[in-house]
Tab-separated table of C-alpha atoms in Angstrom:
chain	number	residue	atom	x	y	z
A	1	MET	CA	-67.245	13.652	-47.327
A	2	ARG	CA	-65.529	15.247	-50.255
A	3	ASP	CA	-62.780	17.768	-49.454
A	4	ASN	CA	-61.135	20.257	-51.748
A	5	LEU	CA	-57.364	20.590	-51.474
A	6	ARG	CA	-56.052	23.688	-53.152
A	7	LEU	CA	-52.960	23.518	-55.381
A	8	GLU	CA	-52.967	19.763	-55.164
A	9	GLY	CA	-50.771	19.257	-58.210
A	10	GLY	CA	-50.816	16.208	-60.428
A	11	ALA	CA	-49.037	12.884	-60.637
A	12	ASP	CA	-45.660	14.530	-61.214
A	13	ASP	CA	-46.017	16.470	-57.971
A	14	LEU	CA	-46.928	13.295	-56.104
A	15	ARG	CA	-43.829	11.591	-57.352
A	16	SER	CA	-41.628	14.508	-56.403
A	17	ALA	CA	-43.252	14.549	-52.979
A	18	ASP	CA	-42.100	10.991	-52.430
A	19	GLN	CA	-38.507	12.248	-52.506
A	20	PRO	CA	-36.906	13.669	-49.342
A	21	TYR	CA	-37.018	17.437	-49.239
A	22	THR	CA	-36.615	20.341	-46.840
A	23	LEU	CA	-38.821	23.411	-46.972
A	24	PHE	CA	-37.017	26.626	-47.889
A	25	ARG	CA	-33.814	24.748	-48.657
A	26	GLY	CA	-32.911	27.102	-51.451
A	27	GLU	CA	-33.698	30.504	-52.825
A	28	ASP	CA	-34.921	29.014	-56.085
A	29	GLU	CA	-37.755	26.952	-54.590
A	30	SER	CA	-41.018	28.756	-55.097
A	31	PHE	CA	-43.792	28.916	-52.559
A	32	HIS	CA	-46.182	27.238	-54.992
A	33	GLN	CA	-43.881	24.282	-55.565
A	34	GLN	CA	-43.559	23.746	-51.836
A	35	MET	CA	-47.322	24.077	-51.471
A	36	ARG	CA	-47.773	21.353	-54.080
A	37	LEU	CA	-45.321	19.106	-52.265
A	38	ALA	CA	-47.159	19.601	-48.978
A	39	ALA	CA	-50.536	18.910	-50.608
A	40	ALA	CA	-49.133	15.821	-52.313
A	41	ALA	CA	-47.901	14.486	-48.954
A	42	HIS	CA	-51.393	15.187	-47.640
A	43	ARG	CA	-53.055	13.276	-50.473
A	44	ALA	CA	-50.659	10.374	-49.928
A	45	GLY	CA	-51.793	10.094	-46.310
A	46	ARG	CA	-48.623	11.473	-44.727
A	47	LEU	CA	-50.649	13.843	-42.596
A	48	ASP	CA	-48.084	14.712	-39.920
A	49	GLU	CA	-45.630	15.659	-42.651
A	50	ALA	CA	-48.275	17.693	-44.449
A	51	ILE	CA	-49.331	19.530	-41.285
A	52	SER	CA	-45.730	20.426	-40.457
A	53	SER	CA	-45.233	21.699	-43.997
A	54	TYR	CA	-48.412	23.785	-43.981
A	55	LEU	CA	-47.455	25.352	-40.644
A	56	ARG	CA	-44.011	26.314	-41.897
A	57	LEU	CA	-45.506	27.776	-45.046
A	58	LEU	CA	-47.995	29.746	-42.951
A	59	ALA	CA	-45.104	31.360	-41.127
A	60	ALA	CA	-44.122	32.896	-44.460
A	61	LYS	CA	-47.641	33.599	-45.764
A	62	PRO	CA	-50.061	33.860	-42.816
A	63	TYR	CA	-52.902	35.263	-44.943
A	64	ASN	CA	-53.036	32.561	-47.602
A	65	ALA	CA	-56.567	31.122	-47.785
A	66	ASP	CA	-55.485	27.917	-49.523
A	67	LEU	CA	-52.970	27.145	-46.792
A	68	HIS	CA	-55.530	27.593	-44.020
A	69	ASN	CA	-57.958	25.421	-45.984
A	70	ASN	CA	-55.525	22.561	-46.525
A	71	LEU	CA	-54.319	22.707	-42.939
A	72	GLY	CA	-57.917	22.600	-41.725
A	73	VAL	CA	-58.620	19.467	-43.769
A	74	ALA	CA	-55.487	17.734	-42.455
A	75	LEU	CA	-56.209	18.680	-38.843
A	76	ARG	CA	-59.734	17.323	-39.156
A	77	LEU	CA	-58.394	14.009	-40.423
A	78	VAL	CA	-56.138	13.634	-37.362
A	79	GLY	CA	-58.989	14.526	-35.000
A	80	LYS	CA	-57.964	18.076	-34.024
A	81	LEU	CA	-61.405	19.430	-34.710
A	82	ASP	CA	-61.376	22.794	-32.929
A	83	ALA	CA	-58.172	23.800	-34.704
A	84	ALA	CA	-59.546	22.503	-38.007
A	85	VAL	CA	-62.688	24.625	-37.707
A	86	ALA	CA	-60.623	27.684	-36.768
A	87	HIS	CA	-58.368	27.363	-39.824
A	88	HIS	CA	-61.359	26.881	-42.119
A	89	ARG	CA	-62.966	30.010	-40.681
A	90	GLN	CA	-59.723	31.911	-41.254
A	91	SER	CA	-59.692	30.645	-44.835
A	92	LEU	CA	-63.229	31.937	-45.381
A	93	GLU	CA	-62.388	35.315	-43.878
A	94	LEU	CA	-59.723	35.622	-46.558
A	95	ASP	CA	-61.883	34.313	-49.426
A	96	PRO	CA	-65.548	34.565	-48.345
A	97	ASP	CA	-67.202	33.750	-51.674
A	98	ASN	CA	-65.331	30.522	-52.354
A	99	PRO	CA	-67.813	27.594	-52.375
A	100	ALA	CA	-65.117	24.974	-51.752
A	101	LEU	CA	-64.035	26.725	-48.566
A	102	HIS	CA	-67.614	26.836	-47.279
A	103	SER	CA	-67.971	23.137	-48.044
A	104	ASN	CA	-64.759	22.193	-46.246
A	105	LEU	CA	-65.782	24.174	-43.168
A	106	GLY	CA	-69.081	22.295	-43.306
A	107	ASN	CA	-67.188	18.998	-43.355
A	108	ALA	CA	-65.214	19.935	-40.241
A	109	LEU	CA	-68.339	21.096	-38.416
A	110	ARG	CA	-70.106	17.842	-39.252
A	111	VAL	CA	-67.327	15.735	-37.738
A	112	ALA	CA	-67.385	18.022	-34.684
A	113	SER	CA	-71.102	17.150	-34.266
A	114	ARG	CA	-72.146	20.698	-35.163
A	115	THR	CA	-74.324	19.497	-37.998
A	116	ARG	CA	-76.799	22.369	-38.205
A	117	GLU	CA	-73.943	24.841	-38.611
A	118	ALA	CA	-72.467	22.533	-41.230
A	119	VAL	CA	-75.700	22.577	-43.228
A	120	ARG	CA	-75.634	26.375	-43.381
A	121	HIS	CA	-72.181	26.387	-44.952
A	122	HIS	CA	-72.998	23.612	-47.417
A	123	LEU	CA	-76.126	25.526	-48.452
A	124	GLN	CA	-73.974	28.602	-48.972
A	125	ALA	CA	-71.568	26.537	-51.086
A	126	VAL	CA	-74.255	25.319	-53.501
A	127	SER	CA	-75.842	28.777	-53.552
A	128	LEU	CA	-72.537	30.232	-54.722
A	129	LYS	CA	-72.078	27.413	-57.242
A	130	PRO	CA	-75.365	25.741	-58.284
A	131	ASP	CA	-73.567	23.042	-60.299
A	132	TYR	CA	-71.261	22.121	-57.386
A	133	ALA	CA	-71.486	18.314	-57.217
A	134	GLU	CA	-69.235	17.943	-54.156
A	135	GLY	CA	-71.264	20.593	-52.350
A	136	PHE	CA	-74.539	18.742	-52.902
A	137	PHE	CA	-72.855	15.492	-51.862
A	138	ASN	CA	-71.642	16.950	-48.555
A	139	LEU	CA	-74.971	18.676	-47.945
A	140	GLY	CA	-76.749	15.359	-48.458
A	141	LEU	CA	-74.627	13.659	-45.800
A	142	CYS	CA	-75.405	16.393	-43.271
A	143	LEU	CA	-79.133	16.299	-43.979
A	144	ARG	CA	-79.065	12.532	-43.506
A	145	ASP	CA	-77.368	13.019	-40.137
A	146	LEU	CA	-80.264	15.269	-39.144
A	147	GLY	CA	-82.806	12.636	-40.160
A	148	ARG	CA	-84.015	14.618	-43.176
A	149	ILE	CA	-83.859	11.545	-45.370
A	150	ASP	CA	-85.907	12.680	-48.368
A	151	GLU	CA	-83.905	15.908	-48.643
A	152	ALA	CA	-80.680	13.945	-48.255
A	153	LEU	CA	-81.648	11.624	-51.101
A	154	ALA	CA	-82.510	14.604	-53.283
A	155	CYS	CA	-79.107	16.221	-52.666
A	156	LEU	CA	-77.154	13.013	-53.202
A	157	SER	CA	-79.107	12.341	-56.386
A	158	LYS	CA	-78.343	15.890	-57.545
A	159	ALA	CA	-74.638	15.268	-56.858
A	160	LEU	CA	-74.813	12.106	-58.951
A	161	ALA	CA	-76.626	13.872	-61.788
A	162	LEU	CA	-73.935	16.567	-61.842
A	163	SER	CA	-71.130	14.005	-61.632
A	164	PRO	CA	-72.360	10.635	-63.013
A	165	GLN	CA	-68.956	9.027	-62.485
A	166	ASN	CA	-69.176	9.642	-58.722
A	167	LYS	CA	-69.410	6.090	-57.372
A	168	ARG	CA	-69.261	7.334	-53.792
A	169	ALA	CA	-72.532	9.184	-54.344
A	170	ARG	CA	-74.162	5.948	-55.514
A	171	VAL	CA	-72.973	4.178	-52.358
A	172	GLU	CA	-74.225	6.958	-50.089
A	173	ILE	CA	-77.595	6.892	-51.845
A	174	ALA	CA	-77.756	3.165	-51.105
A	175	ILE	CA	-76.861	3.705	-47.440
A	176	THR	CA	-79.547	6.376	-47.185
A	177	ARG	CA	-82.141	3.980	-48.592
A	178	LEU	CA	-81.074	1.328	-46.069
A	179	LEU	CA	-81.374	3.854	-43.265
A	180	ARG	CA	-84.910	4.631	-44.445
A	181	GLY	CA	-85.782	0.922	-44.391
A	182	ASP	CA	-85.851	0.411	-48.168
A	183	LEU	CA	-83.801	-2.763	-47.772
A	184	THR	CA	-84.317	-4.469	-51.128
A	185	ARG	CA	-83.391	-1.440	-53.224
A	186	GLY	CA	-80.769	-0.313	-50.726
A	187	PHE	CA	-78.835	-3.583	-50.734
A	188	SER	CA	-79.060	-3.784	-54.517
A	189	GLU	CA	-77.550	-0.318	-54.942
A	190	TYR	CA	-75.026	-0.952	-52.163
A	191	GLU	CA	-73.233	-3.324	-54.529
A	192	TRP	CA	-71.707	-0.153	-56.022
A	193	ARG	CA	-69.322	-0.119	-53.037
A	194	LYS	CA	-67.281	-2.793	-54.822
A	195	GLN	CA	-66.362	-0.214	-57.456
A	196	LEU	CA	-64.767	2.140	-54.918
A	197	ASP	CA	-61.002	2.463	-54.936
A	198	ASP	CA	-60.766	1.817	-51.178
A	199	VAL	CA	-62.678	-1.490	-51.373
A	200	PRO	CA	-60.134	-4.076	-52.539
A	201	ALA	CA	-61.337	-6.817	-54.857
A	202	PRO	CA	-61.064	-10.344	-53.412
A	203	GLU	CA	-58.008	-12.203	-54.649
A	204	PHE	CA	-59.666	-15.502	-55.544
A	205	ARG	CA	-59.236	-17.318	-58.845
A	206	GLN	CA	-62.705	-18.854	-58.482
A	207	PRO	CA	-65.693	-16.905	-59.825
A	208	ALA	CA	-67.986	-14.813	-57.660
A	209	TRP	CA	-71.455	-16.175	-56.988
A	210	THR	CA	-74.076	-13.993	-58.658
A	211	GLY	CA	-77.207	-15.740	-57.402
A	212	GLY	CA	-77.267	-18.842	-59.622
A	213	GLU	CA	-77.599	-22.571	-58.915
A	214	LEU	CA	-75.738	-23.755	-55.811
A	215	ARG	CA	-76.601	-27.425	-55.502
A	216	GLY	CA	-73.438	-29.465	-55.147
A	217	LYS	CA	-71.205	-26.354	-55.012
A	218	ARG	CA	-68.774	-25.281	-52.303
A	219	ILE	CA	-69.060	-21.566	-51.633
A	220	LEU	CA	-66.656	-19.467	-49.582
A	221	LEU	CA	-68.140	-16.505	-47.720
A	222	TYR	CA	-65.612	-13.827	-46.805
A	223	PRO	CA	-65.651	-10.736	-44.562
A	224	GLU	CA	-65.544	-7.460	-46.405
A	225	GLN	CA	-65.681	-5.042	-43.511
A	226	GLY	CA	-65.760	-5.556	-39.733
A	227	LEU	CA	-66.723	-8.114	-37.119
A	228	ALA	CA	-70.284	-6.813	-36.874
A	229	ASP	CA	-71.003	-7.602	-40.522
A	230	VAL	CA	-69.863	-11.207	-40.104
A	231	LEU	CA	-71.989	-11.659	-36.981
A	232	MET	CA	-74.998	-10.060	-38.660
A	233	PHE	CA	-74.943	-11.726	-42.064
A	234	VAL	CA	-73.614	-15.214	-41.354
A	235	ARG	CA	-77.293	-16.078	-40.833
A	236	TYR	CA	-77.648	-16.173	-44.630
A	237	ALA	CA	-75.438	-19.252	-44.726
A	238	ARG	CA	-78.544	-21.186	-43.666
A	239	GLU	CA	-80.236	-20.130	-46.904
A	240	LEU	CA	-77.244	-21.214	-48.985
A	241	LYS	CA	-77.270	-24.545	-47.177
A	242	ARG	CA	-80.974	-24.926	-47.955
A	243	ARG	CA	-80.149	-24.400	-51.640
A	244	GLY	CA	-77.791	-27.349	-51.585
A	245	ALA	CA	-74.404	-25.667	-51.122
A	246	SER	CA	-71.560	-26.616	-48.844
A	247	VAL	CA	-70.791	-23.397	-46.995
A	248	LEU	CA	-67.337	-22.294	-45.877
A	249	VAL	CA	-66.708	-19.057	-43.980
A	250	LEU	CA	-63.490	-17.083	-43.904
A	251	CYS	CA	-63.477	-14.902	-40.793
A	252	GLN	CA	-61.387	-12.946	-38.333
A	253	ALA	CA	-59.543	-15.157	-35.831
A	254	LEU	CA	-61.619	-13.743	-32.960
A	255	LEU	CA	-64.739	-15.323	-34.491
A	256	LYS	CA	-63.445	-18.753	-35.489
A	257	GLU	CA	-64.341	-20.737	-32.372
A	258	LEU	CA	-67.776	-19.128	-32.150
A	259	LEU	CA	-68.659	-19.887	-35.779
A	260	ALA	CA	-67.258	-23.415	-35.587
A	261	ARG	CA	-70.247	-24.265	-33.348
A	262	LEU	CA	-72.774	-23.603	-36.105
A	263	ASP	CA	-74.176	-26.700	-37.797
A	264	TYR	CA	-75.096	-24.795	-40.967
A	265	LEU	CA	-71.424	-24.130	-41.718
A	266	ASP	CA	-69.282	-26.858	-43.270
A	267	GLY	CA	-65.989	-25.181	-42.486
A	268	VAL	CA	-64.584	-22.095	-40.753
A	269	ILE	CA	-61.196	-20.688	-41.719
A	270	ALA	CA	-59.452	-17.857	-39.894
A	271	GLU	CA	-57.778	-15.146	-41.935
A	272	GLY	CA	-54.197	-16.167	-42.630
A	273	GLU	CA	-54.951	-19.893	-42.671
A	274	GLN	CA	-54.760	-21.937	-45.867
A	275	LEU	CA	-58.005	-22.020	-47.783
A	276	PRO	CA	-59.583	-25.335	-48.793
A	277	ASP	CA	-60.872	-25.938	-52.318
A	278	PHE	CA	-64.101	-24.163	-53.229
A	279	ASP	CA	-66.115	-23.390	-56.362
A	280	LEU	CA	-67.571	-19.926	-55.751
A	281	HIS	CA	-67.131	-17.000	-53.408
A	282	ALA	CA	-69.343	-14.209	-52.076
A	283	SER	CA	-69.018	-11.330	-49.657
A	284	LEU	CA	-71.108	-11.801	-46.529
A	285	LEU	CA	-72.263	-8.226	-47.007
A	286	SER	CA	-73.684	-9.078	-50.455
A	287	LEU	CA	-75.855	-11.964	-49.242
A	288	PRO	CA	-78.982	-9.878	-48.492
A	289	HIS	CA	-78.919	-8.739	-52.127
A	290	LEU	CA	-78.079	-12.142	-53.585
A	291	CYS	CA	-80.494	-14.174	-51.441
A	292	GLY	CA	-83.288	-11.681	-50.894
A	293	ILE	CA	-84.170	-9.795	-47.747
A	294	ASP	CA	-87.217	-11.783	-46.689
A	295	VAL	CA	-85.905	-15.342	-46.856
A	296	PRO	CA	-86.738	-17.250	-43.630
A	297	ALA	CA	-83.040	-17.757	-42.891
A	298	ALA	CA	-82.697	-14.005	-42.425
A	299	MET	CA	-85.936	-12.943	-40.803
A	300	SER	CA	-87.292	-16.009	-38.975
A	301	GLY	CA	-86.326	-14.511	-35.632
A	302	GLU	CA	-84.691	-17.714	-34.436
A	303	PRO	CA	-81.302	-17.417	-32.709
A	304	TYR	CA	-78.540	-18.316	-35.137
A	305	LEU	CA	-75.458	-17.877	-32.926
A	306	LEU	CA	-74.617	-20.300	-30.107
A	307	PRO	CA	-72.351	-20.197	-27.049
A	308	PRO	CA	-69.768	-22.946	-26.493
A	309	VAL	CA	-70.992	-26.160	-24.871
A	310	ARG	CA	-68.564	-25.782	-21.977
A	311	GLY	CA	-67.352	-22.240	-21.606
A	312	ARG	CA	-64.399	-21.143	-19.510
A	313	ILE	CA	-66.071	-17.974	-18.213
A	314	LYS	CA	-68.031	-18.444	-14.965
A	315	LEU	CA	-69.973	-15.524	-13.502
A	316	GLY	CA	-70.760	-15.281	-9.814
A	317	ARG	CA	-74.123	-14.848	-8.136
A	318	LEU	CA	-75.289	-12.985	-5.040
A	319	PRO	CA	-78.392	-14.043	-3.056
A	320	ARG	CA	-80.235	-10.714	-3.346
A	321	ALA	CA	-79.482	-10.085	-7.007
A	322	LYS	CA	-82.503	-10.353	-9.282
A	323	LEU	CA	-80.795	-9.293	-12.494
A	324	ARG	CA	-77.342	-9.851	-13.939
A	325	ILE	CA	-76.644	-7.248	-16.597
A	326	GLY	CA	-73.754	-6.977	-19.026
A	327	ILE	CA	-72.576	-3.521	-20.092
A	328	TYR	CA	-70.393	-2.249	-22.941
A	329	TRP	CA	-69.794	1.482	-23.350
A	330	ALA	CA	-66.899	2.364	-25.650
A	331	ALA	CA	-66.169	1.709	-29.321
A	332	MET	CA	-62.702	0.594	-30.299
A	333	PRO	CA	-60.545	3.581	-31.330
A	334	GLY	CA	-60.565	4.044	-35.080
A	335	GLN	CA	-64.025	2.601	-35.626
A	336	ALA	CA	-66.368	4.714	-37.718
A	337	LEU	CA	-68.074	7.381	-35.609
A	338	ASP	CA	-66.459	5.946	-32.440
A	339	ARG	CA	-66.750	9.295	-30.642
A	340	GLN	CA	-70.484	9.515	-31.290
A	341	ARG	CA	-71.193	5.856	-30.529
A	342	SER	CA	-69.346	5.701	-27.229
A	343	VAL	CA	-70.980	6.542	-23.897
A	344	PRO	CA	-69.112	8.010	-20.902
A	345	PHE	CA	-68.672	5.188	-18.395
A	346	MET	CA	-70.166	7.242	-15.558
A	347	GLN	CA	-73.532	7.249	-17.307
A	348	PHE	CA	-73.771	3.560	-16.451
A	349	MET	CA	-72.874	4.283	-12.837
A	350	ALA	CA	-76.104	6.245	-12.523
A	351	LEU	CA	-77.778	2.819	-12.801
A	352	GLY	CA	-75.615	1.305	-10.048
A	353	GLY	CA	-75.964	1.038	-6.290
A	354	ASP	CA	-78.922	-1.357	-6.332
A	355	PRO	CA	-78.172	-4.632	-4.480
A	356	GLU	CA	-80.769	-6.390	-6.628
A	357	VAL	CA	-78.796	-5.727	-9.808
A	358	LEU	CA	-75.315	-7.025	-10.640
A	359	PHE	CA	-73.371	-5.336	-13.432
A	360	PHE	CA	-70.723	-7.166	-15.443
A	361	SER	CA	-68.394	-5.280	-17.775
A	362	LEU	CA	-67.768	-6.941	-21.120
A	363	GLN	CA	-65.699	-3.973	-22.287
A	364	GLY	CA	-62.504	-4.706	-24.169
A	365	GLY	CA	-59.515	-2.575	-25.078
A	366	THR	CA	-58.153	0.514	-23.409
A	367	HIS	CA	-61.487	1.525	-21.882
A	368	GLN	CA	-61.405	-1.428	-19.478
A	369	LYS	CA	-59.452	0.865	-17.167
A	370	ASP	CA	-62.446	3.230	-16.897
A	371	ILE	CA	-63.762	1.035	-14.074
A	372	GLN	CA	-60.710	1.632	-11.897
A	373	ILE	CA	-60.282	5.262	-12.942
A	374	HIS	CA	-63.773	6.032	-11.643
A	375	GLY	CA	-63.466	3.893	-8.510
A	376	ALA	CA	-66.212	1.535	-9.632
A	377	SER	CA	-64.501	-1.815	-9.028
A	378	GLY	CA	-66.966	-2.571	-6.223
A	379	LEU	CA	-69.955	-1.854	-8.444
A	380	VAL	CA	-68.976	-3.508	-11.723
A	381	HIS	CA	-67.473	-6.968	-12.131
A	382	ASP	CA	-64.811	-6.761	-14.843
A	383	VAL	CA	-65.349	-9.832	-17.013
A	384	GLY	CA	-63.909	-8.219	-20.134
A	385	ARG	CA	-60.316	-8.716	-18.982
A	386	GLY	CA	-60.798	-12.486	-19.194
A	387	ILE	CA	-62.484	-12.544	-22.607
A	388	PHE	CA	-60.166	-13.177	-25.531
A	389	ASP	CA	-62.546	-14.121	-28.352
A	390	PHE	CA	-66.224	-14.109	-29.221
A	391	ALA	CA	-66.848	-17.684	-28.092
A	392	GLU	CA	-65.827	-16.650	-24.575
A	393	ALA	CA	-67.966	-13.530	-24.860
A	394	ALA	CA	-70.922	-15.731	-25.845
A	395	SER	CA	-70.262	-17.936	-22.826
A	396	ALA	CA	-70.439	-14.875	-20.561
A	397	LEU	CA	-73.583	-13.549	-22.249
A	398	GLU	CA	-75.361	-16.873	-21.792
A	399	GLN	CA	-75.136	-16.375	-18.019
A	400	LEU	CA	-76.647	-12.878	-18.048
A	401	ASP	CA	-80.235	-11.670	-18.066
A	402	LEU	CA	-79.704	-8.556	-20.171
A	403	LEU	CA	-77.066	-6.798	-22.270
A	404	ILE	CA	-76.960	-2.980	-22.402
A	405	THR	CA	-74.527	-1.855	-25.062
A	406	ILE	CA	-73.540	0.771	-27.572
A	407	ASP	CA	-73.461	-0.058	-31.283
A	408	ALA	CA	-70.614	-2.579	-31.277
A	409	PRO	CA	-70.080	-6.188	-32.420
A	410	ILE	CA	-71.197	-7.516	-29.033
A	411	ALA	CA	-74.689	-6.148	-29.730
A	412	HIS	CA	-74.925	-8.457	-32.748
A	413	LEU	CA	-73.572	-11.360	-30.725
A	414	GLY	CA	-76.097	-10.963	-27.920
A	415	ALA	CA	-79.062	-10.310	-30.209
A	416	GLY	CA	-77.988	-13.091	-32.589
A	417	MET	CA	-78.114	-15.486	-29.607
A	418	GLY	CA	-81.654	-14.315	-28.881
A	419	MET	CA	-80.572	-12.569	-25.680
A	420	PRO	CA	-82.493	-9.493	-24.451
A	421	THR	CA	-80.323	-6.642	-25.723
A	422	TRP	CA	-80.801	-2.928	-25.169
A	423	LEU	CA	-78.953	-0.894	-27.774
A	424	LEU	CA	-77.929	2.711	-27.073
A	425	LEU	CA	-77.751	4.752	-30.274
A	426	PRO	CA	-76.563	8.282	-31.054
A	427	THR	CA	-78.688	10.649	-33.108
A	428	VAL	CA	-76.753	9.567	-36.214
A	429	PRO	CA	-77.116	5.775	-36.312
A	430	ASP	CA	-75.503	3.230	-38.557
A	431	TRP	CA	-77.733	2.293	-41.487
A	432	ARG	CA	-78.594	-1.158	-40.118
A	433	TRP	CA	-80.636	0.320	-37.239
A	434	GLN	CA	-82.745	2.534	-39.506
A	435	GLN	CA	-84.425	5.660	-38.144
A	436	GLY	CA	-86.998	6.210	-35.454
A	437	ARG	CA	-87.579	2.550	-34.598
A	438	GLY	CA	-87.495	1.137	-31.090
A	439	ASP	CA	-86.974	-2.354	-32.463
A	440	SER	CA	-85.033	-4.031	-35.266
A	441	PRO	CA	-86.275	-6.214	-38.124
A	442	TRP	CA	-83.017	-8.152	-37.804
A	443	TYR	CA	-83.211	-9.038	-34.103
A	444	PRO	CA	-86.518	-9.711	-32.281
A	445	SER	CA	-84.855	-9.647	-28.836
A	446	LEU	CA	-83.312	-6.199	-29.344
A	447	ARG	CA	-84.702	-2.866	-28.140
A	448	ILE	CA	-83.318	0.493	-29.220
A	449	PHE	CA	-82.854	3.544	-26.988
A	450	ARG	CA	-82.052	6.555	-29.169
A	451	GLN	CA	-80.563	9.948	-28.421
A	452	THR	CA	-82.937	12.775	-29.228
A	453	THR	CA	-80.306	15.513	-28.862
A	454	GLN	CA	-76.869	15.078	-30.389
A	455	GLY	CA	-74.294	14.199	-27.735
A	456	ASP	CA	-76.779	14.105	-24.818
A	457	TRP	CA	-76.999	10.658	-23.224
A	458	GLY	CA	-78.822	11.855	-20.076
A	459	PRO	CA	-82.409	11.323	-21.311
A	460	VAL	CA	-81.401	7.962	-22.803
A	461	PHE	CA	-80.247	6.688	-19.423
A	462	GLU	CA	-83.338	8.085	-17.712
A	463	ARG	CA	-85.418	5.862	-19.993
A	464	VAL	CA	-83.095	2.910	-19.401
A	465	ALA	CA	-83.355	3.367	-15.606
A	466	ALA	CA	-87.157	3.454	-15.778
A	467	GLU	CA	-87.273	0.325	-17.933
A	468	LEU	CA	-84.884	-1.458	-15.557
A	469	GLU	CA	-87.240	-0.762	-12.659
A	470	THR	CA	-90.106	-2.242	-14.656
A	471	LEU	CA	-88.012	-5.278	-15.549
A	472	LYS	CA	-86.904	-5.794	-11.951
A	473	ARG	CA	-90.495	-5.728	-10.689
A	474	ALA	CA	-91.369	-8.490	-13.146
A	475	VAL	CA	-88.716	-10.808	-11.665
A	476	PRO	CA	-89.988	-12.881	-8.698
């Protein structure tokens, strides 16, 4: 999303904002100077400081539209969505024909999962200002959230035409193509992400691989984003190996033991460890573009992740249990769209109470305590507390019949092992799951259960319960 801060000031204001100051410390300090300082703190990411400053300024000028706007943007960024929406509405009451204020209210409504309302305000923004690039950009994101992919592409393309230097628009166009299933063009255009200011360039002296000859070369593959991308795209190392390369992978420490089991990797290095010599490097996320989408290494359907030979995790059995099912319900705080991806734990409890089904929690992090909070310790076996890396998670998964999970790295682990995996998706999915499909071209063993109404998991779990009954009847 693109926000509009009012009275942002320039580089000089940013520098002055880095100096300690106190609001209203002297008669000679103007309101506008203090507004610039607050906005500069905001732009520098010091959101608590900015919010405090905006609130103190509002005490002096409670009917200033720019103040309400800036405060709304800052509150949205710290997750205080109801207050953010309220301040944006107040801003619009004070300046109703300002397209930027309509657009910022739309941004807050989108994050609050009120996407249809958001679209109305973004439409008003571009109606008021037909050459408003940021307005078309934000409108495109909302239309994509609603599944209106062709309209979203048209708006994002309009934003790019109005502002050709907007690299973010190019990246969002690529993501929209990927969501639509246009993988070849989508991954090609997704290379624009490397031009974004918030995507750091790799600090390697060796050249990047651009798709050329690999025979006899040592190539280092590195993680650009999260754990899920490593688990999903390490499969392409098999293609590089086929082309004659020695393949090294740099990965998060949590993945090292798991990846060390793979015979198509010649070395696995955890982040922070000393790198061996290599000739070329490539982002794991660039491999679909560099290798091609349809190479057998990517789409053969064969499992490409393996559990440890002798795992430490041992799961119990009960005589009457026909199915042993792993569950995972909550995204890690701070992950993109974690609020939308996560499922209330009690939704899973609607599946419980059947002596023929054993549930095992693989949940990590703070949400492990949900089991005790809801008094479900007798219904769900908490395996997650004993899992400290992805090799141990793979060991646990190997002993289960089914994994039911939200969009999280463990979904890629289970499906990459060839395990039956049921994926629960919100109405706004990540690009890799595309739209409308009940399956995935990336994982033959994965089934998708999608929300049809934003925020409503009830019908999803009704379908899951029905499918579980069918599955249970098929087990002798």
